[in-house]
Amino acid sequence: MAASFKPIRSLLQTGTNSGSRWFSYIGLGIGVLLLLCSIQMFINIQQLVGGESKRKEGYDFISISKTITNETMGQLEKNLFNETDIKEIAAQPFIQGVSPLVANRFRVQLSAGDIIPFSTDMFLESLDNNFIDTVPPNFSWQEGQDYIPIVFSSDFLEIYNVFAPGYGLPQLSEATASQVVVYITCYGPNGVQQTFRGSIVALSDRVNSIIVPKNFLDWANNKFGNTTSVRASRLYIKTNDANNPDFLNYLQQKNYKVNKDKTKFGRVKQVLQGIFSGLGIFGLLVVILALMLFSFYLQLMIARSKDNLQLLLLMGYSPNWLSKNVSKQFVPVYILVVLVALALTGGMQWAFHHFAMFDRPELSSMLHWTVLATALFLIGLSLFTNYRMVRKLLYRLV
Amino acid sequence: MQLQLQQLLPVYFDESQRSASEVWRKDLSFSKGEYIKIVAPSGSGKSSLMHFLYGLRNEYNGNIVYNNRPLRQYTAEDFASYRKDHVSIVFQDLRLFPEQTVFENIELKRQLNPFHPAEKIREMAERLGIGNKLASKSRICSYGEQQRVAIIRALMQPFDFLLLDEPFSHLDDKNSQNAMGLMLEEAKLRNAAIIFADLERIDYFPYTRLFHL
């Protein structure tokens, strides 16, 4: 149809209630601005914390234990991980591997022989080799071998060096520490005991423990101890991102204890993302409210112009053409409103990057493409709801 | 192009009203080029018939068939093109936009599907004696003037049938004849039929068939 809409425009009575129209435009603008800003901030947080910094090996290794409370104190089965727990943890999508730290189930005494007059009751633990950061080739044991290689926590060595002078013991460098041969005596029931030689073959920054080959500890637990079932007080977890909110939520929900420092950023991120998700949802609600307000305005406008519109339809104007043209009247305003909100969001992002984040390279001064896509989507959404509304109202007049 | 009435009767009419009628409950067929005169006293359903034919209302039994397709099957879009291309009407109650000028009222119809150029509006208005009213809002025109506006408006589009519902009720004989002459010319231009419903017979309408409603 070649007919022009221009003479028809004056038949739509809009003058008397322009207040509600402007309110809905402003509401729409504020809602879109809130929504776009929230999305952009959400992405900023994602880029600033976690995500971007892949670990050296690509994984985080962290140990978890069950939180010991006053209620569970003394109930070993409640404070240890059993096989079901381990299987369940391993099945989580954000966990790439899990290994129990198995401890000795018998008495172990360690002495440094004649060079250093030092002897103490000790503990030994074993862990999958994959989970240890430093595994030298000689870290292995076979039955019958009386030499045990040990992976020792660097933290423990540091602690030793702190208290050694007070006890008249020599402080040890890392190199010397691995020279020292220690004697490990295992005590079983009925006075059974066996002494092994051992030496530190590597120091570990990751594992806070004294690690011996797994097959040795399994064998010794069997021989000197009285249980073979896997019950570990600590688990080592291999994960892509220790700051992953899902991972943290899972730990929290299970009441597992984790090194807070390693997941600190994750918690901050969780809180911030929560805040901005909330703001985003609020923005979306404002957008919906504004669209509703606008639809009321449309209803009012069409009700006021009912006689004129009915007469146009009666003269042979197509209801489809009329709905298209009536709703087209608001296209420029809608686009303008969203573009203004988009420009303000762009300004906000630039200022945030420049003034608050001092041009950190992880961020960009430009808007993320999802923000642009959302803006486009919102324009589409408002035009579509608008058109549907007008069409519905006009067909009611036919 | 045929307009057929098949056993047509308004649902709100009782059977006694149809017995005397030459239209209700009859099978009639109107073709292009015919001049149909329908003489109808008040309350005989004249306006109802015109509204049914124009597709404004459908509270009738029987069928109205245009070009072998019953109007009952028409969608809103179908009616739009029916009124734009095939059937034009002068309502008894005129139905003008009160706040628009005379010219705008006519132009709103003309631009929808122009049969005439815009200059024709002034020409016809001069001919019917309302040339000086083109710029006035239609609500301040007299009823007789408004009637002539409605007539010119109906002549701006192509049509196969022109429906007239008491178009001269407020016009004197001279003006009526003048307007009738214009409508006959325009109908001839399109080889269209005129269906003219009025209270009594009018001498200057050269009808080819006459019905009493």
Coordinates of C-alpha atoms in Angstrom, one line a residue:
Chain A
M1 CA 0.0 0.0 0.0
A2 CA 1.4 3.3 -1.0
A3 CA -0.7 5.4 1.4
S4 CA 1.2 7.8 3.5
F5 CA 0.9 7.7 7.3
K6 CA 1.5 11.4 7.7
P7 CA -2.1 12.6 7.5
I8 CA -3.1 9.8 9.9
R9 CA -0.6 10.8 12.6
S10 CA -2.8 13.8 13.6
L11 CA -5.7 11.4 14.1
L12 CA -3.8 9.7 17.0
Q13 CA -4.5 11.8 20.0
T14 CA -1.3 11.8 22.0
G15 CA -1.0 15.3 23.3
T16 CA -3.0 15.0 26.5
N17 CA -1.0 12.3 28.1
S18 CA 2.5 12.8 27.0
G19 CA 3.6 12.7 30.7
S20 CA 3.2 9.0 31.0
R21 CA 4.9 8.5 27.7
W22 CA 8.0 10.4 28.9
F23 CA 7.9 8.6 32.2
S24 CA 8.0 5.3 30.4
Y25 CA 10.9 6.5 28.1
I26 CA 12.9 7.6 31.1
G27 CA 12.1 4.4 33.0
L28 CA 13.1 2.4 30.0
G29 CA 16.4 4.3 29.8
I30 CA 17.2 3.8 33.5
G31 CA 16.3 0.1 33.3
V32 CA 18.4 -0.4 30.2
L33 CA 21.3 1.5 31.7
L34 CA 21.2 -0.5 34.9
L35 CA 21.0 -3.8 33.0
L36 CA 23.9 -2.9 30.6
C37 CA 26.1 -1.6 33.4
S38 CA 25.5 -4.7 35.4
I39 CA 26.4 -7.0 32.5
Q40 CA 29.6 -5.0 31.8
M41 CA 30.6 -5.0 35.5
F42 CA 29.9 -8.7 35.7
I43 CA 32.3 -9.3 32.8
N44 CA 34.8 -6.9 34.3
I45 CA 34.9 -8.9 37.5
Q46 CA 35.2 -12.1 35.5
Q47 CA 38.2 -10.7 33.7
L48 CA 39.8 -9.2 36.8
V49 CA 39.5 -12.2 39.2
G50 CA 40.2 -15.7 38.2
G51 CA 39.5 -16.9 34.7
E52 CA 42.3 -15.0 33.1
S53 CA 45.3 -16.3 35.1
K54 CA 45.8 -20.0 34.2
R55 CA 48.0 -21.7 36.7
K56 CA 51.5 -22.8 35.7
E57 CA 50.4 -26.4 35.2
G58 CA 46.9 -25.2 34.4
Y59 CA 45.5 -26.4 37.7
D60 CA 45.0 -25.4 41.2
F61 CA 45.9 -28.0 43.9
I62 CA 44.3 -27.4 47.3
S63 CA 43.7 -29.6 50.3
I64 CA 40.4 -29.8 52.0
S65 CA 39.4 -31.4 55.3
K66 CA 36.2 -31.8 57.2
T67 CA 35.5 -29.0 59.6
I68 CA 35.8 -30.4 63.1
T69 CA 33.1 -29.0 65.3
N70 CA 32.3 -29.5 69.0
E71 CA 29.6 -32.0 67.9
T72 CA 31.8 -34.1 65.7
M73 CA 34.9 -34.0 67.9
G74 CA 36.1 -37.5 68.8
Q75 CA 33.9 -39.2 66.1
L76 CA 36.5 -40.3 63.7
E77 CA 34.1 -41.5 61.1
K78 CA 32.5 -38.0 60.9
N79 CA 35.7 -36.2 60.5
L80 CA 37.4 -38.4 58.0
F81 CA 36.6 -38.8 54.3
N82 CA 35.4 -42.3 53.3
E83 CA 35.3 -43.7 49.9
T84 CA 31.8 -42.5 49.1
D85 CA 32.8 -39.0 50.0
I86 CA 35.8 -39.2 47.7
K87 CA 33.7 -40.6 44.8
E88 CA 31.2 -37.9 45.2
I89 CA 33.8 -35.2 45.2
A90 CA 35.5 -36.7 42.1
A91 CA 32.2 -36.6 40.2
Q92 CA 31.8 -32.9 40.5
P93 CA 32.3 -31.2 37.1
F94 CA 34.6 -28.5 38.4
I95 CA 37.0 -31.0 40.0
Q96 CA 39.6 -32.6 37.8
G97 CA 41.1 -35.0 40.3
V98 CA 41.1 -36.0 43.9
S99 CA 43.5 -37.9 46.0
P100 CA 43.3 -38.7 49.7
L101 CA 46.3 -37.9 51.9
V102 CA 46.6 -41.3 53.7
A103 CA 48.3 -41.1 57.1
N104 CA 50.1 -43.8 59.0
R105 CA 47.9 -46.0 61.3
F106 CA 50.7 -47.0 63.5
R107 CA 53.4 -45.3 65.7
V108 CA 56.3 -43.8 63.8
Q109 CA 59.4 -42.5 65.4
L110 CA 62.0 -40.5 63.5
S111 CA 65.6 -39.9 64.6
A112 CA 68.5 -38.2 62.8
G113 CA 71.1 -40.7 63.9
D114 CA 74.4 -39.6 65.3
I115 CA 75.0 -36.4 63.4
I116 CA 72.0 -34.5 64.8
P117 CA 70.9 -35.7 68.2
F118 CA 67.2 -35.4 67.4
S119 CA 64.4 -37.8 67.7
T120 CA 60.6 -37.4 67.6
D121 CA 57.3 -39.1 67.1
M122 CA 56.3 -38.4 63.6
F123 CA 53.6 -39.0 61.1
L124 CA 53.9 -40.1 57.5
E125 CA 51.4 -39.5 54.7
S126 CA 51.1 -40.7 51.1
L127 CA 49.6 -39.1 48.1
D128 CA 49.2 -39.8 44.4
N129 CA 52.4 -38.8 42.6
N130 CA 50.4 -36.7 40.2
F131 CA 49.4 -34.4 43.0
I132 CA 53.0 -33.8 44.3
D133 CA 54.7 -30.8 42.6
T134 CA 58.2 -32.3 42.9
V135 CA 58.6 -36.0 42.2
P136 CA 62.2 -37.0 41.6
P137 CA 62.7 -40.3 39.7
N138 CA 64.0 -42.1 42.8
F139 CA 60.8 -41.5 44.7
S140 CA 59.8 -45.1 44.8
W141 CA 59.9 -48.1 47.1
Q142 CA 59.7 -51.9 46.7
E143 CA 59.0 -54.4 49.3
G144 CA 62.2 -55.5 51.0
Q145 CA 63.9 -52.2 50.4
D146 CA 65.0 -50.6 53.7
Y147 CA 65.5 -47.1 52.2
I148 CA 62.5 -44.8 52.0
P149 CA 62.6 -41.6 49.9
I150 CA 60.8 -38.7 51.5
V151 CA 59.2 -35.6 50.0
F152 CA 59.3 -33.0 52.7
S153 CA 57.3 -29.8 53.1
S154 CA 59.4 -26.7 52.7
D155 CA 57.3 -25.1 55.3
F156 CA 58.3 -27.8 57.8
L157 CA 61.9 -27.2 57.0
E158 CA 61.4 -23.6 57.7
I159 CA 59.7 -24.3 61.0
Y160 CA 62.6 -26.6 61.9
N161 CA 65.1 -23.9 61.2
V162 CA 63.1 -21.5 63.4
F163 CA 63.2 -23.7 66.5
A164 CA 66.5 -25.6 65.9
P165 CA 68.8 -23.0 67.5
G166 CA 66.8 -22.9 70.7
Y167 CA 67.3 -26.7 71.1
G168 CA 71.0 -26.5 70.1
L169 CA 70.3 -28.2 66.8
P170 CA 72.0 -27.1 63.6
Q171 CA 70.0 -25.1 61.0
L172 CA 69.9 -26.8 57.7
S173 CA 70.0 -25.5 54.2
E174 CA 67.8 -27.2 51.6
A175 CA 70.8 -28.9 50.1
T176 CA 72.1 -30.2 53.4
A177 CA 68.7 -31.3 54.4
S178 CA 68.6 -33.8 51.6
Q179 CA 72.0 -35.2 52.6
V180 CA 70.8 -36.1 56.1
V181 CA 69.9 -39.7 56.6
V182 CA 67.2 -40.2 59.1
Y183 CA 66.0 -43.4 60.7
I184 CA 62.3 -44.2 60.6
T185 CA 61.1 -46.7 63.1
C186 CA 57.7 -48.3 62.7
Y187 CA 56.0 -49.9 65.7
G188 CA 53.4 -52.5 65.3
P189 CA 51.3 -54.4 67.8
N190 CA 52.9 -57.0 70.1
G191 CA 56.2 -55.2 70.1
V192 CA 56.9 -55.6 66.4
Q193 CA 59.1 -52.9 65.1
Q194 CA 61.2 -52.2 62.0
T195 CA 63.6 -49.4 61.2
F196 CA 64.2 -47.9 57.8
R197 CA 66.6 -45.5 56.5
G198 CA 65.2 -42.4 54.8
S199 CA 66.3 -39.2 53.2
I200 CA 64.6 -36.2 51.8
V201 CA 64.7 -36.5 48.0
A202 CA 62.6 -33.3 47.3
L203 CA 61.0 -30.4 49.1
S204 CA 57.5 -29.5 48.3
D205 CA 55.9 -26.1 48.3
R206 CA 52.5 -27.5 47.7
V207 CA 52.0 -30.3 50.2
N208 CA 52.3 -29.6 53.9
S209 CA 53.3 -33.0 55.0
I210 CA 55.9 -35.7 55.1
I211 CA 55.2 -37.8 52.0
V212 CA 56.5 -41.3 51.5
P213 CA 55.8 -43.6 48.5
K214 CA 52.2 -44.7 48.4
N215 CA 53.0 -48.4 48.2
F216 CA 55.2 -48.2 51.2
L217 CA 52.6 -46.7 53.4
D218 CA 49.9 -49.1 52.2
W219 CA 52.2 -52.0 53.0
A220 CA 53.2 -50.5 56.4
N221 CA 49.6 -49.7 57.4
N222 CA 48.8 -53.3 56.6
K223 CA 51.7 -54.7 58.5
F224 CA 52.0 -52.4 61.5
G225 CA 48.5 -51.0 61.6
N226 CA 45.2 -52.7 61.7
T227 CA 43.2 -51.3 58.8
T228 CA 43.3 -51.2 55.1
S229 CA 40.2 -49.1 54.3
V230 CA 40.8 -45.7 52.9
R231 CA 39.9 -43.1 55.4
A232 CA 41.7 -39.8 55.0
S233 CA 41.5 -36.7 57.0
R234 CA 42.6 -34.6 54.1
L235 CA 42.0 -34.7 50.4
Y236 CA 44.0 -33.1 47.7
I237 CA 41.9 -31.6 44.9
K238 CA 42.9 -30.7 41.4
T239 CA 40.8 -28.0 39.9
N240 CA 40.9 -25.7 36.9
D241 CA 40.0 -22.7 39.1
A242 CA 40.0 -22.6 42.9
N243 CA 38.0 -19.4 42.6
N244 CA 35.2 -21.0 40.7
P245 CA 32.0 -20.0 42.6
D246 CA 30.4 -23.4 42.0
F247 CA 33.4 -25.1 43.5
L248 CA 33.3 -22.7 46.5
N249 CA 29.5 -23.2 46.9
Y250 CA 30.0 -26.9 46.9
L251 CA 32.7 -26.8 49.6
Q252 CA 30.6 -24.5 51.7
Q253 CA 27.5 -26.6 51.4
K254 CA 29.4 -29.7 52.3
N255 CA 31.0 -27.9 55.2
Y256 CA 34.5 -28.7 54.0
K257 CA 37.4 -26.7 55.2
V258 CA 39.7 -25.2 52.7
N259 CA 42.7 -22.8 52.7
K260 CA 40.8 -19.5 52.8
D261 CA 43.7 -17.6 51.3
K262 CA 43.8 -19.7 48.1
T263 CA 40.1 -19.0 47.5
K264 CA 40.0 -15.5 48.7
F265 CA 39.5 -13.9 45.3
G266 CA 36.9 -16.4 44.5
R267 CA 34.8 -15.3 47.5
V268 CA 35.2 -11.6 46.7
K269 CA 34.2 -12.5 43.2
Q270 CA 31.2 -14.4 44.4
V271 CA 30.0 -11.5 46.5
L272 CA 30.6 -8.9 43.7
Q273 CA 29.0 -11.1 41.1
G274 CA 26.1 -11.6 43.4
I275 CA 25.7 -7.8 43.8
F276 CA 25.8 -7.2 40.1
S277 CA 23.5 -10.1 39.3
G278 CA 21.1 -8.5 41.7
L279 CA 21.5 -5.1 40.1
G280 CA 21.1 -6.7 36.6
I281 CA 17.9 -8.4 37.7
F282 CA 16.6 -5.1 39.1
G283 CA 17.5 -3.4 35.8
L284 CA 15.6 -6.1 33.9
L285 CA 12.6 -5.5 36.2
V286 CA 12.7 -1.8 35.5
V287 CA 12.9 -2.5 31.8
I288 CA 9.8 -4.7 32.1
L289 CA 8.0 -2.1 34.2
A290 CA 8.8 0.6 31.7
L291 CA 7.5 -1.6 28.8
M292 CA 4.4 -2.2 30.8
L293 CA 3.9 1.5 31.5
F294 CA 4.4 2.1 27.8
S295 CA 1.8 -0.5 26.9
F296 CA -0.6 1.3 29.2
Y297 CA 0.2 4.5 27.4
L298 CA -0.5 2.8 24.1
Q299 CA -3.8 1.4 25.3
L300 CA -4.8 4.8 26.5
M301 CA -3.8 6.4 23.2
I302 CA -5.6 3.8 21.1
A303 CA -8.7 4.0 23.4
R304 CA -8.7 7.8 23.0
S305 CA -8.3 7.6 19.2
K306 CA -10.7 4.7 19.0
D307 CA -13.3 6.5 16.8
N308 CA -10.7 7.7 14.4
L309 CA -9.0 4.4 14.1
Q310 CA -12.3 2.6 13.6
L311 CA -13.2 5.0 10.9
L312 CA -9.9 4.4 9.2
L313 CA -10.4 0.7 9.3
L314 CA -13.9 1.2 8.0
M315 CA -12.6 3.2 5.1
G316 CA -10.4 0.3 4.0
Y317 CA -7.1 0.9 5.8
S318 CA -5.6 -2.5 6.5
P319 CA -5.3 -3.2 10.2
N320 CA -1.9 -4.8 9.6
W321 CA -0.6 -1.7 7.8
L322 CA -2.0 0.6 10.5
S323 CA -0.4 -1.5 13.4
K324 CA 2.9 -1.4 11.6
N325 CA 2.8 2.3 11.1
V326 CA 1.4 3.2 14.5
S327 CA 4.1 1.2 16.2
K328 CA 6.7 2.5 13.8
Q329 CA 6.1 6.0 15.3
F330 CA 8.0 4.9 18.4
V331 CA 11.0 3.2 16.8
P332 CA 13.2 6.3 16.7
V333 CA 12.5 7.1 20.4
Y334 CA 13.2 3.5 21.4
I335 CA 16.4 3.3 19.5
L336 CA 17.5 6.7 20.9
V337 CA 16.7 5.7 24.5
V338 CA 18.7 2.5 24.2
L339 CA 21.6 4.2 22.4
V340 CA 21.8 6.9 25.1
A341 CA 21.9 4.2 27.8
L342 CA 24.5 2.4 25.7
A343 CA 26.6 5.6 25.4
L344 CA 26.3 6.2 29.2
T345 CA 27.4 2.6 29.9
G346 CA 30.4 3.1 27.5
G347 CA 31.3 6.2 29.4
M348 CA 31.0 4.4 32.7
Q349 CA 33.2 1.6 31.5
W350 CA 35.8 4.0 30.2
A351 CA 35.9 5.9 33.5
F352 CA 36.0 2.7 35.5
H353 CA 38.9 1.4 33.5
H354 CA 40.8 4.6 33.4
F355 CA 40.2 6.1 36.9
A356 CA 39.3 3.1 39.1
M357 CA 41.4 0.4 37.5
F358 CA 44.2 2.6 36.2
D359 CA 44.1 1.1 32.7
R360 CA 44.8 -2.5 33.8
P361 CA 45.5 -4.6 30.8
E362 CA 43.0 -7.4 31.8
L363 CA 40.2 -4.9 31.2
S364 CA 39.2 -3.0 28.1
S365 CA 37.9 0.6 27.9
M366 CA 35.5 -0.6 25.3
L367 CA 32.2 -2.3 26.0
H368 CA 32.1 -6.1 25.8
W369 CA 30.2 -7.5 22.8
T370 CA 27.6 -9.1 25.0
V371 CA 26.6 -5.6 26.2
L372 CA 26.2 -4.5 22.6
A373 CA 24.2 -7.6 21.9
T374 CA 22.0 -7.0 24.9
A375 CA 21.3 -3.5 23.8
L376 CA 20.3 -4.7 20.3
F377 CA 18.2 -7.4 21.9
L378 CA 16.4 -4.8 24.1
I379 CA 15.7 -2.6 21.0
G380 CA 14.2 -5.7 19.3
L381 CA 12.3 -6.7 22.4
S382 CA 10.7 -3.2 22.9
L383 CA 9.8 -2.9 19.2
F384 CA 8.3 -6.4 19.2
T385 CA 6.2 -6.0 22.3
N386 CA 5.1 -2.6 21.0
Y387 CA 4.0 -3.9 17.7
R388 CA 2.2 -6.9 19.2
M389 CA 0.4 -4.6 21.6
V390 CA -0.8 -2.1 18.9
R391 CA -1.8 -5.0 16.6
K392 CA -3.8 -6.7 19.3
L393 CA -5.6 -3.4 20.2
L394 CA -6.3 -2.5 16.6
Y395 CA -7.6 -5.9 15.7
R396 CA -10.0 -5.5 18.6
L397 CA -11.5 -2.5 16.8
V398 CA -12.1 -4.3 13.6
Chain B
M1 CA -18.0 -9.2 -10.6
Q2 CA -21.3 -10.1 -8.9
L3 CA -22.8 -9.3 -5.6
Q4 CA -25.2 -12.0 -4.5
L5 CA -27.7 -12.0 -1.7
Q6 CA -28.7 -15.5 -0.7
Q7 CA -31.7 -15.8 1.6
L8 CA -30.5 -12.8 3.5
L9 CA -32.4 -11.7 6.7
P10 CA -31.1 -9.9 9.8
V11 CA -31.2 -12.1 12.8
Y12 CA -33.2 -9.5 14.7
F13 CA -36.0 -9.6 12.2
D14 CA -39.0 -11.9 12.7
E15 CA -40.4 -13.8 9.8
S16 CA -43.5 -11.6 9.4
Q17 CA -41.2 -8.7 8.3
R18 CA -39.8 -10.7 5.4
S19 CA -43.0 -11.6 3.7
A20 CA -43.7 -8.3 2.1
S21 CA -40.0 -7.7 1.2
E22 CA -38.5 -8.1 -2.2
V23 CA -35.1 -8.4 -0.8
W24 CA -35.1 -10.2 2.5
R25 CA -35.1 -14.0 2.2
K26 CA -34.7 -13.8 -1.6
D27 CA -31.9 -14.8 -3.9
L28 CA -30.7 -11.7 -5.7
S29 CA -27.7 -11.1 -7.9
F30 CA -26.4 -7.6 -8.8
S31 CA -23.9 -7.1 -11.6
K32 CA -21.5 -4.3 -12.6
G33 CA -23.2 -1.5 -14.6
E34 CA -26.6 -2.0 -13.0
Y35 CA -28.4 0.8 -11.2
I36 CA -30.4 -0.7 -8.3
K37 CA -33.0 1.3 -6.5
I38 CA -34.1 0.1 -3.1
V39 CA -37.2 1.8 -1.7
A40 CA -37.4 1.3 2.0
P41 CA -39.6 2.9 4.6
S42 CA -38.1 3.6 8.1
G43 CA -37.4 0.5 10.1
S44 CA -37.4 -1.8 7.1
G45 CA -33.6 -2.5 7.6
K46 CA -32.2 -0.2 5.0
S47 CA -29.1 0.7 6.9
S48 CA -28.7 -2.9 8.1
L49 CA -28.6 -4.0 4.5
M50 CA -26.0 -1.4 3.5
H51 CA -23.9 -2.3 6.5
F52 CA -24.1 -6.0 5.7
L53 CA -23.1 -5.4 2.1
Y54 CA -20.2 -3.3 3.2
G55 CA -19.1 -5.9 5.7
L56 CA -19.5 -3.8 8.8
R57 CA -21.9 -6.2 10.6
N58 CA -22.7 -9.8 10.2
E59 CA -25.8 -10.3 12.3
Y60 CA -27.7 -11.9 9.4
N61 CA -28.8 -15.3 8.3
G62 CA -28.2 -16.4 4.7
N63 CA -25.2 -15.3 2.8
I64 CA -23.7 -12.3 0.9
V65 CA -21.4 -13.5 -1.8
Y66 CA -19.0 -11.3 -3.6
N67 CA -17.2 -12.8 -6.6
N68 CA -18.2 -16.3 -5.5
R69 CA -16.8 -15.9 -2.0
P70 CA -19.1 -15.4 1.0
L71 CA -18.3 -12.3 3.1
R72 CA -18.4 -14.5 6.2
Q73 CA -15.1 -16.0 5.2
Y74 CA -13.4 -12.6 4.9
T75 CA -10.6 -11.7 7.3
A76 CA -10.0 -8.2 8.6
E77 CA -7.4 -7.8 5.8
D78 CA -9.8 -9.1 3.2
F79 CA -12.4 -6.5 4.2
A80 CA -9.7 -3.8 4.0
S81 CA -9.0 -4.6 0.4
Y82 CA -12.7 -5.1 -0.3
R83 CA -13.5 -1.6 0.8
K84 CA -10.4 -0.1 -0.7
D85 CA -10.7 -1.6 -4.2
H86 CA -14.2 -2.9 -4.8
V87 CA -16.9 -1.3 -2.8
S88 CA -17.5 2.3 -1.8
I89 CA -20.2 3.7 0.4
V90 CA -21.9 6.9 1.4
F91 CA -23.2 6.4 4.9
Q92 CA -26.4 7.8 6.2
D93 CA -24.5 9.1 9.2
L94 CA -21.7 10.3 7.0
R95 CA -18.8 9.3 9.3
L96 CA -16.3 12.0 8.8
F97 CA -13.3 12.9 10.9
P98 CA -14.7 15.9 12.8
E99 CA -11.4 17.5 13.6
Q100 CA -9.9 17.2 10.0
T101 CA -10.6 19.7 7.3
V102 CA -12.9 18.8 4.4
F103 CA -9.9 18.4 2.2
E104 CA -8.1 16.1 4.6
N105 CA -11.2 14.0 5.0
I106 CA -11.3 13.4 1.3
E107 CA -7.6 13.0 0.9
L108 CA -7.5 10.3 3.6
K109 CA -9.7 8.2 1.4
R110 CA -8.0 9.2 -1.9
Q111 CA -4.4 8.3 -0.9
L112 CA -5.5 4.8 0.2
N113 CA -6.0 3.8 -3.4
P114 CA -6.0 6.8 -5.7
F115 CA -8.4 6.6 -8.6
H116 CA -8.1 10.4 -9.2
P117 CA -5.3 12.8 -8.7
A118 CA -5.5 15.2 -5.8
E119 CA -6.6 18.1 -8.0
K120 CA -9.9 16.3 -8.6
I121 CA -10.9 17.0 -5.0
R122 CA -11.1 20.7 -5.6
E123 CA -12.8 20.2 -9.0
M124 CA -15.5 18.0 -7.5
A125 CA -15.9 20.3 -4.5
E126 CA -16.4 23.3 -6.7
R127 CA -19.0 21.4 -8.8
L128 CA -21.0 20.4 -5.7
G129 CA -20.7 23.9 -4.3
I130 CA -18.4 23.3 -1.3
G131 CA -15.2 24.6 -3.0
N132 CA -14.9 27.3 -0.3
K133 CA -15.2 24.8 2.5
L134 CA -12.1 22.7 1.7
A135 CA -10.0 24.2 4.5
S136 CA -12.8 24.2 7.1
K137 CA -13.0 21.5 9.8
S138 CA -15.7 19.2 8.8
R139 CA -17.5 19.5 12.2
I140 CA -18.3 23.1 11.5
C141 CA -19.8 22.4 8.1
S142 CA -23.6 22.1 7.8
Y143 CA -25.1 18.6 7.5
G144 CA -25.8 19.2 3.9
E145 CA -22.2 20.2 3.2
Q146 CA -21.0 17.2 5.1
Q147 CA -23.2 15.0 3.0
R148 CA -21.5 16.3 -0.1
V149 CA -18.1 15.8 1.5
A150 CA -19.0 12.1 2.1
I151 CA -20.2 11.8 -1.5
I152 CA -16.9 13.2 -2.9
R153 CA -14.9 11.0 -0.5
A154 CA -16.7 7.9 -1.8
L155 CA -15.8 8.8 -5.4
M156 CA -12.0 8.9 -4.8
Q157 CA -11.4 5.2 -5.0
P158 CA -11.9 2.5 -7.6
F159 CA -15.1 0.5 -7.1
D160 CA -17.3 -2.1 -8.6
F161 CA -20.3 -1.2 -6.4
L162 CA -21.3 2.1 -5.0
L163 CA -23.6 1.8 -1.9
L164 CA -25.7 4.9 -1.2
D165 CA -27.7 5.0 2.1
E166 CA -30.0 8.1 2.0
P167 CA -27.2 10.2 0.6
F168 CA -29.5 13.3 -0.1
S169 CA -31.5 13.5 3.1
H170 CA -30.3 17.0 3.8
L171 CA -29.9 18.3 0.3
D172 CA -32.3 20.3 -1.8
D173 CA -33.4 18.9 -5.2
K174 CA -30.9 21.0 -7.1
N175 CA -28.0 19.9 -5.1
S176 CA -29.2 16.3 -5.0
Q177 CA -29.5 16.2 -8.8
N178 CA -26.1 17.8 -9.2
A179 CA -24.5 15.2 -6.8
M180 CA -26.4 12.3 -8.5
G181 CA -25.1 13.5 -11.9
L182 CA -21.5 13.4 -10.6
M183 CA -22.0 9.9 -9.1
L184 CA -23.5 8.6 -12.3
E185 CA -20.5 9.9 -14.3
E186 CA -18.1 8.4 -11.9
A187 CA -19.9 5.0 -11.9
K188 CA -19.9 5.0 -15.7
L189 CA -16.1 5.7 -15.6
R190 CA -15.6 2.5 -13.7
N191 CA -18.5 0.6 -15.3
A192 CA -19.7 0.2 -11.7
A193 CA -23.1 -0.6 -10.2
I194 CA -24.9 1.8 -7.9
I195 CA -27.1 0.4 -5.1
F196 CA -29.2 3.3 -3.9
A197 CA -31.4 2.9 -0.8
D198 CA -33.8 5.6 0.1
L199 CA -37.1 6.2 1.8
E200 CA -38.9 6.9 -1.5
R201 CA -38.5 6.8 -5.2
I202 CA -36.2 9.6 -6.6
D203 CA -36.9 10.6 -10.2
Y204 CA -33.4 11.6 -11.2
F205 CA -31.9 8.2 -10.4
P206 CA -32.2 6.2 -13.7
Y207 CA -32.6 2.8 -12.0
T208 CA -32.5 -0.4 -14.0
R209 CA -34.1 -2.5 -11.2
L210 CA -36.4 -1.5 -8.4
F211 CA -36.9 -3.4 -5.1
H212 CA -39.1 -2.7 -2.2
L213 CA -37.4 -3.7 1.1

